[in-house]
Amino acid sequence: MYSRVYVEITNHCNMRCSFCHGHSRAPRQMAREEYAHILQQLHGKTEYIYHHLMGEPLVHSLLPEFIQMAAQAGFHPMITTNGTLLDSRGDALLDQGLHKVNISVHSFEKGTPDTHAGYLRKIADFAHKANQRGTIISLRLWNNGFDEGRNDQTLDLLKQYLPGQWTPNTRGYRIRDGVFLEWGDRFDWPDLKAPDYGNRIYCHGLQDHFGILCDGTVVPCCLDSDGVIALGNVFQEDLSGILSSPRANAIREGFHCRKAPEDLCRHCGYAQKF
């Protein structure tokens, strides 16, 4: 049983955030029938589905239906979003069984003070409504060292817009029951053009999670934005067979021995955290 699976329902995004690696794949959105097939394949493999890998899930018109389908099938549906569409599309998600929303509140770190404040106000309004419905909210400030002085302003505005205890913890703040702010560092995404960090490496890919791109490609890592390590395609093959293939097993064994099982893994800055 995997702790989570990343299902990318679209690779299109409405933003070009400085911290995002991006991808070079053709734009695509997952169809209802494709999503239903993936839910069927995921039974017994996880309880938690994240509806992204690349892309902004709220641009997909069927996201509320997908959330409802996942919840009715016994999964805990979750999304990670840049937050820009929550004021127009967020309410449609709240009655569908949404378990948790991660919001990258550093998405507007380059915006003007007015747009930044308006952006955070909309996020706080959604967080309050979602919290009342029982949805967990995690506000992410994953930009340590790159905030250009805006983190203090972000915290001041969020404390104004989203009252609570704001109790510090090891990861950030517990704002109130079910609402958190989480610190995090930027990192270098895996990229074959990035520096080679060497063969000694460890990763949780294929051990506690894996990803499915919007065209059905199964990848071992939630950061494989271009599907470089394509293990198979869930629309063409059985997912259990893909996850137990010789290549997938070699990746697990490599990480177990702290050796890079794939060339892309040697070029991953995020894995240096482990």
PDB file of C-alpha atoms in Angstrom:
ATOM      1  CA  MET A   1       0.000   0.000   0.000  1.00  0.00           C
ATOM      2  CA  TYR A   2       1.416   3.365  -1.039  1.00  0.00           C
ATOM      3  CA  SER A   3       0.929   6.359   1.246  1.00  0.00           C
ATOM      4  CA  ARG A   4      -0.200   8.446  -1.751  1.00  0.00           C
ATOM      5  CA  VAL A   5      -0.414   8.517  -5.532  1.00  0.00           C
ATOM      6  CA  TYR A   6      -0.117  11.610  -7.704  1.00  0.00           C
ATOM      7  CA  VAL A   7      -2.660  11.618 -10.529  1.00  0.00           C
ATOM      8  CA  GLU A   8      -2.036  14.486 -12.935  1.00  0.00           C
ATOM      9  CA  ILE A   9      -5.452  15.332 -14.369  1.00  0.00           C
ATOM     10  CA  THR A  10      -4.022  18.128 -16.529  1.00  0.00           C
ATOM     11  CA  ASN A  11      -0.543  19.363 -17.386  1.00  0.00           C
ATOM     12  CA  HIS A  12      -1.807  22.870 -18.181  1.00  0.00           C
ATOM     13  CA  CYS A  13      -1.289  25.724 -15.712  1.00  0.00           C
ATOM     14  CA  ASN A  14      -2.569  29.291 -15.623  1.00  0.00           C
ATOM     15  CA  MET A  15       0.654  30.568 -14.028  1.00  0.00           C
ATOM     16  CA  ARG A  16       4.385  30.578 -14.733  1.00  0.00           C
ATOM     17  CA  CYS A  17       5.759  30.536 -11.187  1.00  0.00           C
ATOM     18  CA  SER A  18       9.479  31.056 -10.725  1.00  0.00           C
ATOM     19  CA  PHE A  19       9.845  27.981  -8.518  1.00  0.00           C
ATOM     20  CA  CYS A  20       8.198  25.571 -10.980  1.00  0.00           C
ATOM     21  CA  HIS A  21      10.324  23.484 -13.332  1.00  0.00           C
ATOM     22  CA  GLY A  22       7.623  23.209 -15.987  1.00  0.00           C
ATOM     23  CA  HIS A  23       7.545  20.533 -18.687  1.00  0.00           C
ATOM     24  CA  SER A  24       7.861  20.089 -22.444  1.00  0.00           C
ATOM     25  CA  ARG A  25       4.910  17.758 -23.051  1.00  0.00           C
ATOM     26  CA  ALA A  26       1.960  18.578 -25.283  1.00  0.00           C
ATOM     27  CA  PRO A  27      -1.021  20.092 -23.394  1.00  0.00           C
ATOM     28  CA  ARG A  28      -3.507  17.447 -22.292  1.00  0.00           C
ATOM     29  CA  GLN A  29      -6.437  16.956 -19.917  1.00  0.00           C
ATOM     30  CA  MET A  30      -7.585  13.628 -18.586  1.00  0.00           C
ATOM     31  CA  ALA A  31     -11.021  12.435 -19.701  1.00  0.00           C
ATOM     32  CA  ARG A  32     -13.722  11.198 -17.323  1.00  0.00           C
ATOM     33  CA  GLU A  33     -13.427   7.617 -18.601  1.00  0.00           C
ATOM     34  CA  GLU A  34      -9.657   7.693 -18.174  1.00  0.00           C
ATOM     35  CA  TYR A  35      -9.949   8.943 -14.627  1.00  0.00           C
ATOM     36  CA  ALA A  36     -12.528   6.278 -13.768  1.00  0.00           C
ATOM     37  CA  HIS A  37     -10.157   3.638 -15.146  1.00  0.00           C
ATOM     38  CA  ILE A  38      -7.337   4.931 -12.948  1.00  0.00           C
ATOM     39  CA  LEU A  39      -9.543   4.833  -9.842  1.00  0.00           C
ATOM     40  CA  GLN A  40     -10.324   1.213 -10.595  1.00  0.00           C
ATOM     41  CA  GLN A  41      -6.612   0.434 -11.000  1.00  0.00           C
ATOM     42  CA  LEU A  42      -5.693   2.193  -7.747  1.00  0.00           C
ATOM     43  CA  HIS A  43      -7.984   0.153  -5.504  1.00  0.00           C
ATOM     44  CA  GLY A  44      -5.898  -1.549  -2.840  1.00  0.00           C
ATOM     45  CA  LYS A  45      -2.796   0.470  -3.716  1.00  0.00           C
ATOM     46  CA  THR A  46      -3.441   3.714  -1.810  1.00  0.00           C
ATOM     47  CA  GLU A  47      -6.052   5.666   0.119  1.00  0.00           C
ATOM     48  CA  TYR A  48      -4.807   9.159  -0.788  1.00  0.00           C
ATOM     49  CA  ILE A  49      -4.889  10.656  -4.279  1.00  0.00           C
ATOM     50  CA  TYR A  50      -3.210  13.971  -5.077  1.00  0.00           C
ATOM     51  CA  HIS A  51      -4.680  15.517  -8.224  1.00  0.00           C
ATOM     52  CA  HIS A  52      -1.540  17.012  -9.661  1.00  0.00           C
ATOM     53  CA  LEU A  53       2.004  16.381 -10.688  1.00  0.00           C
ATOM     54  CA  MET A  54       2.414  19.208 -13.151  1.00  0.00           C
ATOM     55  CA  GLY A  55      -0.392  21.596 -14.031  1.00  0.00           C
ATOM     56  CA  GLU A  56      -3.026  23.444 -12.007  1.00  0.00           C
ATOM     57  CA  PRO A  57      -5.888  21.052 -11.170  1.00  0.00           C
ATOM     58  CA  LEU A  58      -8.486  23.825 -10.890  1.00  0.00           C
ATOM     59  CA  VAL A  59      -8.235  24.585 -14.624  1.00  0.00           C
ATOM     60  CA  HIS A  60      -9.820  21.171 -15.306  1.00  0.00           C
ATOM     61  CA  SER A  61     -13.573  21.610 -15.670  1.00  0.00           C
ATOM     62  CA  LEU A  62     -14.244  18.105 -14.307  1.00  0.00           C
ATOM     63  CA  LEU A  63     -12.255  18.481 -11.091  1.00  0.00           C
ATOM     64  CA  PRO A  64     -15.349  18.643  -8.813  1.00  0.00           C
ATOM     65  CA  GLU A  65     -16.690  15.497 -10.454  1.00  0.00           C
ATOM     66  CA  PHE A  66     -13.314  13.763 -10.145  1.00  0.00           C
ATOM     67  CA  ILE A  67     -13.147  14.643  -6.441  1.00  0.00           C
ATOM     68  CA  GLN A  68     -16.635  13.231  -5.927  1.00  0.00           C
ATOM     69  CA  MET A  69     -15.794  10.067  -7.883  1.00  0.00           C
ATOM     70  CA  ALA A  70     -12.676   9.481  -5.800  1.00  0.00           C
ATOM     71  CA  ALA A  71     -14.469  10.067  -2.498  1.00  0.00           C
ATOM     72  CA  GLN A  72     -17.341   7.778  -3.455  1.00  0.00           C
ATOM     73  CA  ALA A  73     -14.814   5.100  -4.415  1.00  0.00           C
ATOM     74  CA  GLY A  74     -13.333   5.236  -0.902  1.00  0.00           C
ATOM     75  CA  PHE A  75     -10.268   7.390  -1.531  1.00  0.00           C
ATOM     76  CA  HIS A  76      -9.215  10.577   0.248  1.00  0.00           C
ATOM     77  CA  PRO A  77      -8.957  13.144  -2.590  1.00  0.00           C
ATOM     78  CA  MET A  78      -6.456  15.969  -2.228  1.00  0.00           C
ATOM     79  CA  ILE A  79      -5.260  18.812  -4.416  1.00  0.00           C
ATOM     80  CA  THR A  80      -2.241  21.102  -4.576  1.00  0.00           C
ATOM     81  CA  THR A  81      -2.968  24.459  -6.151  1.00  0.00           C
ATOM     82  CA  ASN A  82      -1.445  27.880  -6.724  1.00  0.00           C
ATOM     83  CA  GLY A  83      -4.663  29.288  -5.226  1.00  0.00           C
ATOM     84  CA  THR A  84      -5.447  31.791  -7.968  1.00  0.00           C
ATOM     85  CA  LEU A  85      -8.745  30.124  -8.967  1.00  0.00           C
ATOM     86  CA  LEU A  86     -10.076  29.251  -5.527  1.00  0.00           C
ATOM     87  CA  ASP A  87     -12.385  32.269  -5.384  1.00  0.00           C
ATOM     88  CA  SER A  88     -14.119  31.256  -8.634  1.00  0.00           C
ATOM     89  CA  ARG A  89     -13.921  27.463  -8.513  1.00  0.00           C
ATOM     90  CA  GLY A  90     -13.197  26.508  -4.926  1.00  0.00           C
ATOM     91  CA  ASP A  91     -16.758  26.419  -3.629  1.00  0.00           C
ATOM     92  CA  ALA A  92     -17.697  23.734  -6.147  1.00  0.00           C
ATOM     93  CA  LEU A  93     -15.171  21.389  -4.506  1.00  0.00           C
ATOM     94  CA  LEU A  94     -16.239  21.685  -0.897  1.00  0.00           C
ATOM     95  CA  ASP A  95     -19.303  19.440  -1.008  1.00  0.00           C
ATOM     96  CA  GLN A  96     -17.597  16.683  -3.009  1.00  0.00           C
ATOM     97  CA  GLY A  97     -15.598  14.998  -0.235  1.00  0.00           C
ATOM     98  CA  LEU A  98     -12.351  16.949  -0.588  1.00  0.00           C
ATOM     99  CA  HIS A  99      -9.970  15.769   2.132  1.00  0.00           C
ATOM    100  CA  LYS A 100      -7.132  18.289   1.947  1.00  0.00           C
ATOM    101  CA  VAL A 101      -5.954  21.298  -0.058  1.00  0.00           C
ATOM    102  CA  ASN A 102      -2.305  22.348  -0.255  1.00  0.00           C
ATOM    103  CA  ILE A 103      -1.980  25.973  -1.387  1.00  0.00           C
ATOM    104  CA  SER A 104       1.349  27.346  -2.584  1.00  0.00           C
ATOM    105  CA  VAL A 105       1.061  30.842  -1.151  1.00  0.00           C
ATOM    106  CA  HIS A 106       4.418  31.862  -2.641  1.00  0.00           C
ATOM    107  CA  SER A 107       2.925  31.833  -6.150  1.00  0.00           C
ATOM    108  CA  PHE A 108       2.539  35.615  -6.170  1.00  0.00           C
ATOM    109  CA  GLU A 109       5.910  36.479  -4.652  1.00  0.00           C
ATOM    110  CA  LYS A 110       6.721  38.627  -7.718  1.00  0.00           C
ATOM    111  CA  GLY A 111       3.349  40.418  -7.800  1.00  0.00           C
ATOM    112  CA  THR A 112       2.625  43.977  -6.747  1.00  0.00           C
ATOM    113  CA  PRO A 113       1.685  44.636  -3.087  1.00  0.00           C
ATOM    114  CA  ASP A 114      -1.974  45.094  -4.050  1.00  0.00           C
ATOM    115  CA  THR A 115      -2.215  41.913  -6.122  1.00  0.00           C
ATOM    116  CA  HIS A 116      -0.325  40.006  -3.434  1.00  0.00           C
ATOM    117  CA  ALA A 117      -2.723  41.179  -0.724  1.00  0.00           C
ATOM    118  CA  GLY A 118      -5.782  40.408  -2.862  1.00  0.00           C
ATOM    119  CA  TYR A 119      -4.421  36.969  -3.656  1.00  0.00           C
ATOM    120  CA  LEU A 120      -3.896  36.140   0.015  1.00  0.00           C
ATOM    121  CA  ARG A 121      -7.337  37.493   0.931  1.00  0.00           C
ATOM    122  CA  LYS A 122      -8.986  35.091  -1.527  1.00  0.00           C
ATOM    123  CA  ILE A 123      -6.958  32.185  -0.190  1.00  0.00           C
ATOM    124  CA  ALA A 124      -7.851  33.048   3.409  1.00  0.00           C
ATOM    125  CA  ASP A 125     -11.549  33.301   2.538  1.00  0.00           C
ATOM    126  CA  PHE A 126     -11.454  29.858   0.931  1.00  0.00           C
ATOM    127  CA  ALA A 127      -9.439  28.385   3.805  1.00  0.00           C
ATOM    128  CA  HIS A 128     -12.044  29.596   6.288  1.00  0.00           C
ATOM    129  CA  LYS A 129     -14.938  28.081   4.317  1.00  0.00           C
ATOM    130  CA  ALA A 130     -13.096  24.828   3.698  1.00  0.00           C
ATOM    131  CA  ASN A 131     -12.142  24.535   7.341  1.00  0.00           C
ATOM    132  CA  GLN A 132     -15.792  24.894   8.339  1.00  0.00           C
ATOM    133  CA  ARG A 133     -16.636  21.996   5.989  1.00  0.00           C
ATOM    134  CA  GLY A 134     -13.948  19.756   7.502  1.00  0.00           C
ATOM    135  CA  THR A 135     -11.354  20.027   4.727  1.00  0.00           C
ATOM    136  CA  ILE A 136      -7.736  20.251   5.901  1.00  0.00           C
ATOM    137  CA  ILE A 137      -5.840  23.295   4.613  1.00  0.00           C
ATOM    138  CA  SER A 138      -2.052  23.525   4.335  1.00  0.00           C
ATOM    139  CA  LEU A 139      -0.636  26.880   3.247  1.00  0.00           C
ATOM    140  CA  ARG A 140       2.835  26.329   1.813  1.00  0.00           C
ATOM    141  CA  LEU A 141       5.691  28.822   1.934  1.00  0.00           C
ATOM    142  CA  TRP A 142       8.292  26.729   0.153  1.00  0.00           C
ATOM    143  CA  ASN A 143      10.645  29.553  -0.756  1.00  0.00           C
ATOM    144  CA  ASN A 144      13.079  29.887   2.129  1.00  0.00           C
ATOM    145  CA  GLY A 145      15.979  32.051   1.053  1.00  0.00           C
ATOM    146  CA  PHE A 146      14.206  33.333  -2.064  1.00  0.00           C
ATOM    147  CA  ASP A 147      11.387  35.437  -0.656  1.00  0.00           C
ATOM    148  CA  GLU A 148      13.012  38.874  -1.251  1.00  0.00           C
ATOM    149  CA  GLY A 149      11.546  40.048   2.041  1.00  0.00           C
ATOM    150  CA  ARG A 150       7.951  39.093   1.234  1.00  0.00           C
ATOM    151  CA  ASN A 151       7.529  36.243   3.701  1.00  0.00           C
ATOM    152  CA  ASP A 152       7.090  38.685   6.576  1.00  0.00           C
ATOM    153  CA  GLN A 153       4.422  40.546   4.619  1.00  0.00           C
ATOM    154  CA  THR A 154       2.730  37.268   3.715  1.00  0.00           C
ATOM    155  CA  LEU A 155       2.589  36.199   7.357  1.00  0.00           C
ATOM    156  CA  ASP A 156       1.303  39.582   8.506  1.00  0.00           C
ATOM    157  CA  LEU A 157      -1.497  39.542   5.928  1.00  0.00           C
ATOM    158  CA  LEU A 158      -2.472  35.928   6.587  1.00  0.00           C
ATOM    159  CA  LYS A 159      -2.610  36.561  10.341  1.00  0.00           C
ATOM    160  CA  GLN A 160      -4.919  39.485   9.599  1.00  0.00           C
ATOM    161  CA  TYR A 161      -7.123  37.598   7.127  1.00  0.00           C
ATOM    162  CA  LEU A 162      -7.080  34.201   8.853  1.00  0.00           C
ATOM    163  CA  PRO A 163      -7.311  34.586  12.639  1.00  0.00           C
ATOM    164  CA  GLY A 164      -6.303  31.684  14.839  1.00  0.00           C
ATOM    165  CA  GLN A 165      -3.839  30.571  17.480  1.00  0.00           C
ATOM    166  CA  TRP A 166      -0.867  30.615  15.075  1.00  0.00           C
ATOM    167  CA  THR A 167       1.057  28.192  17.276  1.00  0.00           C
ATOM    168  CA  PRO A 168       4.633  27.555  16.036  1.00  0.00           C
ATOM    169  CA  ASN A 169       5.698  23.968  15.421  1.00  0.00           C
ATOM    170  CA  THR A 170       8.627  22.222  13.757  1.00  0.00           C
ATOM    171  CA  ARG A 171       7.148  22.668  10.281  1.00  0.00           C
ATOM    172  CA  GLY A 172       5.628  26.126  10.531  1.00  0.00           C
ATOM    173  CA  TYR A 173       2.408  27.097  12.310  1.00  0.00           C
ATOM    174  CA  ARG A 174      -0.797  25.486  13.436  1.00  0.00           C
ATOM    175  CA  ILE A 175      -3.217  28.307  12.706  1.00  0.00           C
ATOM    176  CA  ARG A 176      -6.265  26.523  14.071  1.00  0.00           C
ATOM    177  CA  ASP A 177      -7.620  22.961  14.039  1.00  0.00           C
ATOM    178  CA  GLY A 178      -7.235  21.715  10.481  1.00  0.00           C
ATOM    179  CA  VAL A 179      -5.440  24.813   9.124  1.00  0.00           C
ATOM    180  CA  PHE A 180      -1.648  24.987   8.925  1.00  0.00           C
ATOM    181  CA  LEU A 181       1.158  27.016   7.409  1.00  0.00           C
ATOM    182  CA  GLU A 182       4.164  24.968   6.329  1.00  0.00           C
ATOM    183  CA  TRP A 183       7.713  26.181   5.718  1.00  0.00           C
ATOM    184  CA  GLY A 184       9.855  24.602   3.030  1.00  0.00           C
ATOM    185  CA  ASP A 185      13.004  25.162   1.006  1.00  0.00           C
ATOM    186  CA  ARG A 186      13.259  25.542  -2.697  1.00  0.00           C
ATOM    187  CA  PHE A 187      15.088  22.733  -4.431  1.00  0.00           C
ATOM    188  CA  ASP A 188      16.557  21.808  -7.788  1.00  0.00           C
ATOM    189  CA  TRP A 189      14.156  19.644  -9.775  1.00  0.00           C
ATOM    190  CA  PRO A 190      15.451  16.481 -11.445  1.00  0.00           C
ATOM    191  CA  ASP A 191      16.713  17.414 -14.888  1.00  0.00           C
ATOM    192  CA  LEU A 192      19.233  15.647 -17.100  1.00  0.00           C
ATOM    193  CA  LYS A 193      20.777  19.056 -17.786  1.00  0.00           C
ATOM    194  CA  ALA A 194      21.236  19.748 -14.071  1.00  0.00           C
ATOM    195  CA  PRO A 195      24.477  19.007 -12.172  1.00  0.00           C
ATOM    196  CA  ASP A 196      25.360  15.376 -11.587  1.00  0.00           C
ATOM    197  CA  TYR A 197      25.178  14.797  -7.824  1.00  0.00           C
ATOM    198  CA  GLY A 198      26.773  11.374  -8.053  1.00  0.00           C
ATOM    199  CA  ASN A 199      25.619   7.813  -7.609  1.00  0.00           C
ATOM    200  CA  ARG A 200      24.966   7.808  -3.850  1.00  0.00           C
ATOM    201  CA  ILE A 201      21.354   8.836  -3.472  1.00  0.00           C
ATOM    202  CA  TYR A 202      18.107   7.962  -1.739  1.00  0.00           C
ATOM    203  CA  CYS A 203      14.494   8.697  -2.641  1.00  0.00           C
ATOM    204  CA  HIS A 204      11.008   7.681  -1.563  1.00  0.00           C
ATOM    205  CA  GLY A 205       9.878   7.246  -5.171  1.00  0.00           C
ATOM    206  CA  LEU A 206       8.128   3.890  -5.751  1.00  0.00           C
ATOM    207  CA  GLN A 207       8.460   3.207  -2.039  1.00  0.00           C
ATOM    208  CA  ASP A 208       5.718   5.386  -0.588  1.00  0.00           C
ATOM    209  CA  HIS A 209       4.423   7.062  -3.745  1.00  0.00           C
ATOM    210  CA  PHE A 210       4.393   7.150  -7.532  1.00  0.00           C
ATOM    211  CA  GLY A 211       2.783   9.296 -10.192  1.00  0.00           C
ATOM    212  CA  ILE A 212       0.491   8.936 -13.184  1.00  0.00           C
ATOM    213  CA  LEU A 213       0.776  11.628 -15.847  1.00  0.00           C
ATOM    214  CA  CYS A 214      -2.304  12.870 -17.672  1.00  0.00           C
ATOM    215  CA  ASP A 215      -1.590  10.625 -20.687  1.00  0.00           C
ATOM    216  CA  GLY A 216      -1.445   7.560 -18.429  1.00  0.00           C
ATOM    217  CA  THR A 217       2.349   7.324 -18.159  1.00  0.00           C
ATOM    218  CA  VAL A 218       3.400   5.883 -14.804  1.00  0.00           C
ATOM    219  CA  VAL A 219       6.466   7.506 -13.234  1.00  0.00           C
ATOM    220  CA  PRO A 220       8.241   6.598  -9.986  1.00  0.00           C
ATOM    221  CA  CYS A 221       8.548  10.148  -8.752  1.00  0.00           C
ATOM    222  CA  CYS A 222       6.246  13.124  -8.227  1.00  0.00           C
ATOM    223  CA  LEU A 223       8.949  15.387  -9.720  1.00  0.00           C
ATOM    224  CA  ASP A 224       9.461  13.571 -13.040  1.00  0.00           C
ATOM    225  CA  SER A 225       7.744  16.388 -14.924  1.00  0.00           C
ATOM    226  CA  ASP A 226       8.545  15.129 -18.435  1.00  0.00           C
ATOM    227  CA  GLY A 227       8.037  11.433 -17.824  1.00  0.00           C
ATOM    228  CA  VAL A 228      11.711  10.621 -18.356  1.00  0.00           C
ATOM    229  CA  ILE A 229      11.414   7.430 -16.313  1.00  0.00           C
ATOM    230  CA  ALA A 230       8.328   6.020 -18.037  1.00  0.00           C
ATOM    231  CA  LEU A 231       7.530   2.662 -16.455  1.00  0.00           C
ATOM    232  CA  GLY A 232       4.482   1.966 -18.613  1.00  0.00           C
ATOM    233  CA  ASN A 233       1.057   3.328 -19.430  1.00  0.00           C
ATOM    234  CA  VAL A 234      -1.934   2.615 -17.221  1.00  0.00           C
ATOM    235  CA  PHE A 235      -4.321   3.049 -20.177  1.00  0.00           C
ATOM    236  CA  GLN A 236      -2.546   0.263 -22.044  1.00  0.00           C
ATOM    237  CA  GLU A 237      -1.241  -2.055 -19.302  1.00  0.00           C
ATOM    238  CA  ASP A 238      -2.278  -3.318 -15.895  1.00  0.00           C
ATOM    239  CA  LEU A 239      -0.975  -1.018 -13.167  1.00  0.00           C
ATOM    240  CA  SER A 240       0.064  -3.897 -10.896  1.00  0.00           C
ATOM    241  CA  GLY A 241       2.231  -5.287 -13.673  1.00  0.00           C
ATOM    242  CA  ILE A 242       3.827  -1.889 -14.274  1.00  0.00           C
ATOM    243  CA  LEU A 243       4.667  -1.453 -10.589  1.00  0.00           C
ATOM    244  CA  SER A 244       6.189  -4.942 -10.344  1.00  0.00           C
ATOM    245  CA  SER A 245       8.163  -4.747 -13.598  1.00  0.00           C
ATOM    246  CA  PRO A 246      11.932  -5.426 -13.607  1.00  0.00           C
ATOM    247  CA  ARG A 247      12.650  -1.711 -14.086  1.00  0.00           C
ATOM    248  CA  ALA A 248      10.404  -0.711 -11.169  1.00  0.00           C
ATOM    249  CA  ASN A 249      11.969  -3.342  -8.929  1.00  0.00           C
ATOM    250  CA  ALA A 250      15.462  -2.196  -9.923  1.00  0.00           C
ATOM    251  CA  ILE A 251      14.555   1.362  -8.905  1.00  0.00           C
ATOM    252  CA  ARG A 252      13.374   0.212  -5.481  1.00  0.00           C
ATOM    253  CA  GLU A 253      16.479  -1.910  -4.992  1.00  0.00           C
ATOM    254  CA  GLY A 254      18.710   0.962  -6.046  1.00  0.00           C
ATOM    255  CA  PHE A 255      17.203   3.318  -3.497  1.00  0.00           C
ATOM    256  CA  HIS A 256      17.352   0.609  -0.849  1.00  0.00           C
ATOM    257  CA  CYS A 257      21.113   0.374  -1.465  1.00  0.00           C
ATOM    258  CA  ARG A 258      21.411   4.178  -1.739  1.00  0.00           C
ATOM    259  CA  LYS A 259      22.513   3.967  -5.339  1.00  0.00           C
ATOM    260  CA  ALA A 260      20.986   5.989  -8.173  1.00  0.00           C
ATOM    261  CA  PRO A 261      18.913   3.497 -10.172  1.00  0.00           C
ATOM    262  CA  GLU A 262      18.325   5.877 -13.115  1.00  0.00           C
ATOM    263  CA  ASP A 263      20.372   8.614 -14.720  1.00  0.00           C
ATOM    264  CA  LEU A 264      17.697  11.213 -13.897  1.00  0.00           C
ATOM    265  CA  CYS A 265      18.103  10.400 -10.204  1.00  0.00           C
ATOM    266  CA  ARG A 266      21.747  11.484 -10.338  1.00  0.00           C
ATOM    267  CA  HIS A 267      20.557  14.920 -11.456  1.00  0.00           C
ATOM    268  CA  CYS A 268      17.956  15.512  -8.732  1.00  0.00           C
ATOM    269  CA  GLY A 269      18.554  18.239  -6.182  1.00  0.00           C
ATOM    270  CA  TYR A 270      15.513  17.290  -4.116  1.00  0.00           C
ATOM    271  CA  ALA A 271      16.925  13.842  -3.338  1.00  0.00           C
ATOM    272  CA  GLN A 272      19.892  15.509  -1.650  1.00  0.00           C
ATOM    273  CA  LYS A 273      17.568  16.217   1.291  1.00  0.00           C
ATOM    274  CA  PHE A 274      17.493  12.537   2.283  1.00  0.00           C
TER     275      PHE A 274
END
